Amino acid sequence: MAQTKILLAESEIPTHWYNVIADMPNPPAPPLGPDGNPVGPEALQAIFPDALIEQEMSGQRWIEIPEPVREAYKLWRPSPMFRAHRLEAALGTPAKIYYKYEGCSAAGSHKPNTAIPQAYYNKMQGIKRITTETGAGQWGSAIAQAGQMFGIEIKVYMVKVSYQQKPYRRSLIQTWGAEVHASPTDQTAAGRAVLAKDPNSPGSLGIAISEAVEEAATRKDTNYALGSVLNHVLLHQTIIGLEAKKQFEMVGDYPDAIYAPCGGGSNFGGVAFPFLPDRLNGKDIKLVAVEPISCPTLTKGSYAYDFGDVAGMTPMMLMYTLGHDFVPPSIHAGGLRYHGDSPLVSQLYHEGLIEARAVPNLGTFEAGVQFARTEGIVPAPESCHAIKACIDDAMECKKTGQKKTLFFNLSGHGHFDMSAYDKYFSGGIEDYAYPEEAIKDSISRLPKVGK
Amino acid sequence: MAQTKILLAESEIPTHWYNVIADMPNPPAPPLGPDGNPVGPEALQAIFPDALIEQEMSGQRWIEIPEPVREAYKLWRPSPMFRAHRLEAALGTPAKIYYKYEGCSAAGSHKPNTAIPQAYYNKMQGIKRITTETGAGQWGSAIAQAGQMFGIEIKVYMVKVSYQQKPYRRSLIQTWGAEVHASPTDQTAAGRAVLAKDPNSPGSLGIAISEAVEEAATRKDTNYALGSVLNHVLLHQTIIGLEAKKQFEMVGDYPDAIYAPCGGGSNFGGVAFPFLPDRLNGKDIKLVAVEPISCPTLTKGSYAYDFGDVAGMTPMMLMYTLGHDFVPPSIHAGGLRYHGDSPLVSQLYHEGLIEARAVPNLGTFEAGVQFARTEGIVPAPESCHAIKACIDDAMECKKTGQKKTLFFNLSGHGHFDMSAYDKYFSGGIEDYAYPEEAIKDSISRLPKVGK
């Protein structure tokens, strides 16, 4: 029988995360404060524990994973890697397709890889509460579970429209014992200001971030946690790629191309960064960040300093951005509807070390359904983006006869996204054009500082 | 680090299912036709393939798992076994708790263990279509995926009220390419008869079974498939217990008690039967079938011949039953709302070789939430029944100081049951009393034949 799953033993959970900064040809550009000067660690201490600030700034190649974090990882890690025999057969491609499955975590995505260490380091610092925001709820549920593990109270500001439309992610957050509020709330100045203008505001991720950061900044026992974009988040996610390297070794194979959906960048960075040193050493490997045509941050954005949130409360970061007030169409892959991108991913893309590709909305669902009908697992809409790009290249191999080894990160299952599949089957999923004018418009409002 | 997951390699997927009939002290009582005479294999040929009929009647101890079925099992099997370190710590019990996790199948439950061989054997027989019924949708989605794998069309009659209230299980069935109809339909005589009486009928599992069987019986290219109760279904599920035995060997442990939710019996039989020979050889092991107080088939039912469906269209089986027209309260554990039970489970219970326990509804949710908050995975409401019984016994161990080894089957995740958790958190889950009068009433209508 041909091997389907490539499994590692618990004892093979990596002992260190990989910090890509150590191998980047150029040092990362620093985040800038409102005065245009680099933000130092002290500015972050109001909302982050020291260990995470240190990781955010560190240039050390390997950073040890604390024992209690590895213990917690054991609930589902190492995650399995699969050879997609059935998908390959259905495509009739000579390419070999592998995928790593991060949906086997309790929260159903890769998010717990960073939620757990974030909760742990906050606990070690004596922090009692963490505030955060969540859109579709993947991050909110992951941090809820992590907080429960380490005895930290979690308060989630969930974008009101998601709170109302996605009650099951909300219930999941509650099942793991966290408080969840529909944002905007009347509990913060930021929330009250929005409600004063529009009592029926549906909320936005930008508003929810402002609320969570405000509460953390003004309470000594409370910190803030973010699920993507920042260096320390990508660092934690490298456990995906590190495991994948071992798994490829086990079967004596190596990928010619790696695909991951890219919103804030933690999913892509997590799987791709551990392979970057090989590329820098001359290995012919393509690292492909896949994004929606409707929110084409890397492929169509500006490489410039911009805010991480809509309201302009965060430090400015040098990244690919569509403008911090750009509002992408309401595609179901909520995790990919971000105007910016991780500064590390952005810099590597800017320097030509990774690639980016934008894929059409409808095509991602077609790919997701084809995947489910062959491999079984129903993928999250975000993951469907990577599948789409991988299938496209596998079909290209069919034309050329090339026996490439293709690998994608199946970052999560779609169990809480079935309404999107429902819409797909009833013909309600549409393609969105590249929103050129809207992007031009929001780009025109980029902050002047540091550009 | 203490071991959390006990994993088997793909190559250790069992090669044979275990047939408990070979080791039962007495042969099973035959199913009876409307004339009161035993039903022979020929009566079943209109709706089942020969291989399954043979398995249904077989007394052979080990039945080989066909290679293509083992290949398909490799998509998620062997399933992991976990040591519940965090739950143990939270309970402060000296007991060791293990659980086997069947929710890692694409359909999210143990159902694919039998859906896949059923689709396979039908394919081998040249069958093009399979009809089936589904209530909450776990079985419907499992057989949809299995049909997709082997190129068999699947038509699911889904109880109308579930079809409307559980759109996401329905979407899951569609994602795997099956047809799904709200039953009663106007496509069968059985459905039309119900609709003529009540055009707004919400449907029932009994009606849906009648529709699916009628269509299969009247079309040559079409067979019928059932997700529990029958001998061949329990046979396929023994892969759970067979793997678990190997996993206990790996860690040098052995269970003092095994708990599984029991509705039609395939979940319980699947995990418990492979341990029965040890019990027959004098091993002190308790095999505990856990059911809801509101549908207490084993603990309060009659051991008598009864129909498997409401309308009385199936053969009569000797089993514990609450009467084929008993309607249990609408608990969320839809898989446990069955009036009867597997004849094999029933006979073993009748002969004192297994135990049964009824647990209260609210307590199962409390147990499920405690499990989720310690071990992470959010369990299906059915699985919560086993967890409740196991936690009760672990707390008893705390009183007595006994270091027992307790083991339960976590038969599925609750991702499609979050509305039940939602209700629990808003105080809407209630306990149901033992429905003594209703059971007395339906028991009075048991068929006279063969009792």
PDB file of C-alpha atoms in Angstrom, chain B residues 319-448:
ATOM      1  CA  MET B 319     -33.654  -6.447  21.028  1.00  0.00           C
ATOM      2  CA  TYR B 320     -34.167  -4.054  23.886  1.00  0.00           C
ATOM      3  CA  THR B 321     -36.838  -1.670  22.730  1.00  0.00           C
ATOM      4  CA  LEU B 322     -39.004   1.146  24.028  1.00  0.00           C
ATOM      5  CA  GLY B 323     -41.586   0.276  21.379  1.00  0.00           C
ATOM      6  CA  HIS B 324     -41.182   1.183  17.725  1.00  0.00           C
ATOM      7  CA  ASP B 325     -43.528   4.155  17.966  1.00  0.00           C
ATOM      8  CA  PHE B 326     -41.940   5.632  21.105  1.00  0.00           C
ATOM      9  CA  VAL B 327     -40.962   9.263  20.489  1.00  0.00           C
ATOM     10  CA  PRO B 328     -38.120  10.385  22.762  1.00  0.00           C
ATOM     11  CA  PRO B 329     -37.761  14.011  23.853  1.00  0.00           C
ATOM     12  CA  SER B 330     -35.803  16.230  21.450  1.00  0.00           C
ATOM     13  CA  ILE B 331     -32.380  15.991  23.086  1.00  0.00           C
ATOM     14  CA  HIS B 332     -29.501  17.216  20.948  1.00  0.00           C
ATOM     15  CA  ALA B 333     -27.795  13.830  20.918  1.00  0.00           C
ATOM     16  CA  GLY B 334     -29.883  12.835  17.909  1.00  0.00           C
ATOM     17  CA  GLY B 335     -27.846   9.679  17.427  1.00  0.00           C
ATOM     18  CA  LEU B 336     -29.115   8.339  20.752  1.00  0.00           C
ATOM     19  CA  ARG B 337     -32.810   8.941  20.053  1.00  0.00           C
ATOM     20  CA  TYR B 338     -33.538   5.436  18.824  1.00  0.00           C
ATOM     21  CA  HIS B 339     -36.272   3.243  20.266  1.00  0.00           C
ATOM     22  CA  GLY B 340     -34.336   0.009  19.803  1.00  0.00           C
ATOM     23  CA  ASP B 341     -30.779  -1.216  19.923  1.00  0.00           C
ATOM     24  CA  SER B 342     -28.439  -3.528  18.095  1.00  0.00           C
ATOM     25  CA  PRO B 343     -29.567  -7.147  18.597  1.00  0.00           C
ATOM     26  CA  LEU B 344     -25.966  -8.110  19.416  1.00  0.00           C
ATOM     27  CA  VAL B 345     -25.586  -5.417  22.067  1.00  0.00           C
ATOM     28  CA  SER B 346     -29.041  -6.303  23.394  1.00  0.00           C
ATOM     29  CA  GLN B 347     -28.261  -9.994  23.710  1.00  0.00           C
ATOM     30  CA  LEU B 348     -24.930  -9.373  25.458  1.00  0.00           C
ATOM     31  CA  TYR B 349     -26.667  -7.027  27.859  1.00  0.00           C
ATOM     32  CA  HIS B 350     -29.441  -9.547  28.428  1.00  0.00           C
ATOM     33  CA  GLU B 351     -26.827 -12.167  29.253  1.00  0.00           C
ATOM     34  CA  GLY B 352     -25.079  -9.885  31.733  1.00  0.00           C
ATOM     35  CA  LEU B 353     -21.840  -9.534  29.774  1.00  0.00           C
ATOM     36  CA  ILE B 354     -22.039  -5.799  29.330  1.00  0.00           C
ATOM     37  CA  GLU B 355     -23.478  -3.012  31.453  1.00  0.00           C
ATOM     38  CA  ALA B 356     -25.697  -0.063  30.667  1.00  0.00           C
ATOM     39  CA  ARG B 357     -26.108   3.269  32.355  1.00  0.00           C
ATOM     40  CA  ALA B 358     -28.528   6.142  31.732  1.00  0.00           C
ATOM     41  CA  VAL B 359     -27.238   9.685  32.291  1.00  0.00           C
ATOM     42  CA  PRO B 360     -29.066  13.021  32.600  1.00  0.00           C
ATOM     43  CA  ASN B 361     -29.102  15.469  29.690  1.00  0.00           C
ATOM     44  CA  LEU B 362     -27.748  18.559  31.452  1.00  0.00           C
ATOM     45  CA  GLY B 363     -24.951  16.541  33.035  1.00  0.00           C
ATOM     46  CA  THR B 364     -23.738  15.410  29.632  1.00  0.00           C
ATOM     47  CA  PHE B 365     -23.240  19.032  28.553  1.00  0.00           C
ATOM     48  CA  GLU B 366     -21.472  19.892  31.807  1.00  0.00           C
ATOM     49  CA  ALA B 367     -19.146  16.960  31.169  1.00  0.00           C
ATOM     50  CA  GLY B 368     -18.646  17.966  27.542  1.00  0.00           C
ATOM     51  CA  VAL B 369     -17.691  21.522  28.464  1.00  0.00           C
ATOM     52  CA  GLN B 370     -15.336  20.326  31.201  1.00  0.00           C
ATOM     53  CA  PHE B 371     -13.734  18.045  28.632  1.00  0.00           C
ATOM     54  CA  ALA B 372     -13.385  20.832  26.059  1.00  0.00           C
ATOM     55  CA  ARG B 373     -11.868  23.167  28.619  1.00  0.00           C
ATOM     56  CA  THR B 374      -9.200  20.647  29.581  1.00  0.00           C
ATOM     57  CA  GLU B 375      -8.536  18.459  26.540  1.00  0.00           C
ATOM     58  CA  GLY B 376      -9.492  21.000  23.875  1.00  0.00           C
ATOM     59  CA  ILE B 377     -11.724  19.003  21.551  1.00  0.00           C
ATOM     60  CA  VAL B 378     -15.393  20.012  21.641  1.00  0.00           C
ATOM     61  CA  PRO B 379     -17.297  16.716  21.748  1.00  0.00           C
ATOM     62  CA  ALA B 380     -20.503  15.806  19.934  1.00  0.00           C
ATOM     63  CA  PRO B 381     -23.529  15.612  22.266  1.00  0.00           C
ATOM     64  CA  GLU B 382     -23.611  11.833  21.795  1.00  0.00           C
ATOM     65  CA  SER B 383     -19.989  11.537  22.918  1.00  0.00           C
ATOM     66  CA  CYS B 384     -20.743  13.698  25.952  1.00  0.00           C
ATOM     67  CA  HIS B 385     -22.765  10.787  27.317  1.00  0.00           C
ATOM     68  CA  ALA B 386     -19.679   8.572  27.502  1.00  0.00           C
ATOM     69  CA  ILE B 387     -17.637  11.412  28.977  1.00  0.00           C
ATOM     70  CA  LYS B 388     -20.258  11.977  31.679  1.00  0.00           C
ATOM     71  CA  ALA B 389     -20.217   8.321  32.748  1.00  0.00           C
ATOM     72  CA  CYS B 390     -16.425   8.217  32.694  1.00  0.00           C
ATOM     73  CA  ILE B 391     -16.069  11.402  34.745  1.00  0.00           C
ATOM     74  CA  ASP B 392     -18.607  10.081  37.279  1.00  0.00           C
ATOM     75  CA  ASP B 393     -16.501   6.953  37.760  1.00  0.00           C
ATOM     76  CA  ALA B 394     -13.269   8.946  37.880  1.00  0.00           C
ATOM     77  CA  MET B 395     -14.777  11.002  40.706  1.00  0.00           C
ATOM     78  CA  GLU B 396     -15.780   7.787  42.455  1.00  0.00           C
ATOM     79  CA  CYS B 397     -12.114   6.740  42.197  1.00  0.00           C
ATOM     80  CA  LYS B 398     -11.223  10.032  43.847  1.00  0.00           C
ATOM     81  CA  LYS B 399     -13.406   9.076  46.819  1.00  0.00           C
ATOM     82  CA  THR B 400     -12.117   5.541  47.070  1.00  0.00           C
ATOM     83  CA  GLY B 401      -8.542   6.268  46.045  1.00  0.00           C
ATOM     84  CA  GLN B 402      -8.654   3.577  43.368  1.00  0.00           C
ATOM     85  CA  LYS B 403      -6.209   4.034  40.484  1.00  0.00           C
ATOM     86  CA  LYS B 404      -8.441   2.584  37.815  1.00  0.00           C
ATOM     87  CA  THR B 405      -7.808   2.841  34.093  1.00  0.00           C
ATOM     88  CA  LEU B 406     -10.870   4.300  32.403  1.00  0.00           C
ATOM     89  CA  PHE B 407     -11.336   4.503  28.649  1.00  0.00           C
ATOM     90  CA  PHE B 408     -14.034   6.079  26.528  1.00  0.00           C
ATOM     91  CA  ASN B 409     -14.725   6.446  22.852  1.00  0.00           C
ATOM     92  CA  LEU B 410     -14.868  10.075  21.764  1.00  0.00           C
ATOM     93  CA  SER B 411     -16.986   9.177  18.789  1.00  0.00           C
ATOM     94  CA  GLY B 412     -17.145  12.591  17.163  1.00  0.00           C
ATOM     95  CA  HIS B 413     -16.595  16.319  17.410  1.00  0.00           C
ATOM     96  CA  GLY B 414     -19.342  18.826  18.039  1.00  0.00           C
ATOM     97  CA  HIS B 415     -18.553  21.307  15.263  1.00  0.00           C
ATOM     98  CA  PHE B 416     -21.979  20.822  13.736  1.00  0.00           C
ATOM     99  CA  ASP B 417     -23.696  20.835  17.114  1.00  0.00           C
ATOM    100  CA  MET B 418     -22.669  24.248  18.359  1.00  0.00           C
ATOM    101  CA  SER B 419     -26.301  25.354  18.488  1.00  0.00           C
ATOM    102  CA  ALA B 420     -26.697  22.855  21.336  1.00  0.00           C
ATOM    103  CA  TYR B 421     -23.742  24.372  23.197  1.00  0.00           C
ATOM    104  CA  ASP B 422     -25.191  27.811  22.486  1.00  0.00           C
ATOM    105  CA  LYS B 423     -28.397  26.693  24.140  1.00  0.00           C
ATOM    106  CA  TYR B 424     -26.457  25.262  27.067  1.00  0.00           C
ATOM    107  CA  PHE B 425     -24.639  28.540  27.711  1.00  0.00           C
ATOM    108  CA  SER B 426     -27.866  30.510  27.540  1.00  0.00           C
ATOM    109  CA  GLY B 427     -29.481  28.170  30.081  1.00  0.00           C
ATOM    110  CA  GLY B 428     -31.757  26.495  27.562  1.00  0.00           C
ATOM    111  CA  ILE B 429     -30.664  22.890  28.120  1.00  0.00           C
ATOM    112  CA  GLU B 430     -32.896  21.012  30.522  1.00  0.00           C
ATOM    113  CA  ASP B 431     -33.047  17.617  32.118  1.00  0.00           C
ATOM    114  CA  TYR B 432     -35.736  15.202  31.053  1.00  0.00           C
ATOM    115  CA  ALA B 433     -37.405  12.801  33.420  1.00  0.00           C
ATOM    116  CA  TYR B 434     -37.532   9.103  32.646  1.00  0.00           C
ATOM    117  CA  PRO B 435     -40.608   8.999  30.345  1.00  0.00           C
ATOM    118  CA  GLU B 436     -42.180   6.043  32.168  1.00  0.00           C
ATOM    119  CA  GLU B 437     -45.787   6.430  31.039  1.00  0.00           C
ATOM    120  CA  ALA B 438     -44.947   7.041  27.383  1.00  0.00           C
ATOM    121  CA  ILE B 439     -42.731   3.959  27.341  1.00  0.00           C
ATOM    122  CA  LYS B 440     -45.388   1.807  29.026  1.00  0.00           C
ATOM    123  CA  ASP B 441     -47.806   2.994  26.364  1.00  0.00           C
ATOM    124  CA  SER B 442     -45.577   2.242  23.353  1.00  0.00           C
ATOM    125  CA  ILE B 443     -44.421  -1.056  24.835  1.00  0.00           C
ATOM    126  CA  SER B 444     -48.081  -2.095  24.936  1.00  0.00           C
ATOM    127  CA  ARG B 445     -48.066  -1.930  21.134  1.00  0.00           C
ATOM    128  CA  LEU B 446     -45.119  -4.279  20.603  1.00  0.00           C
ATOM    129  CA  PRO B 447     -45.804  -6.828  17.865  1.00  0.00           C
ATOM    130  CA  LYS B 448     -47.166 -10.070  19.285  1.00  0.00           C
TER     131      LYS B 448
END
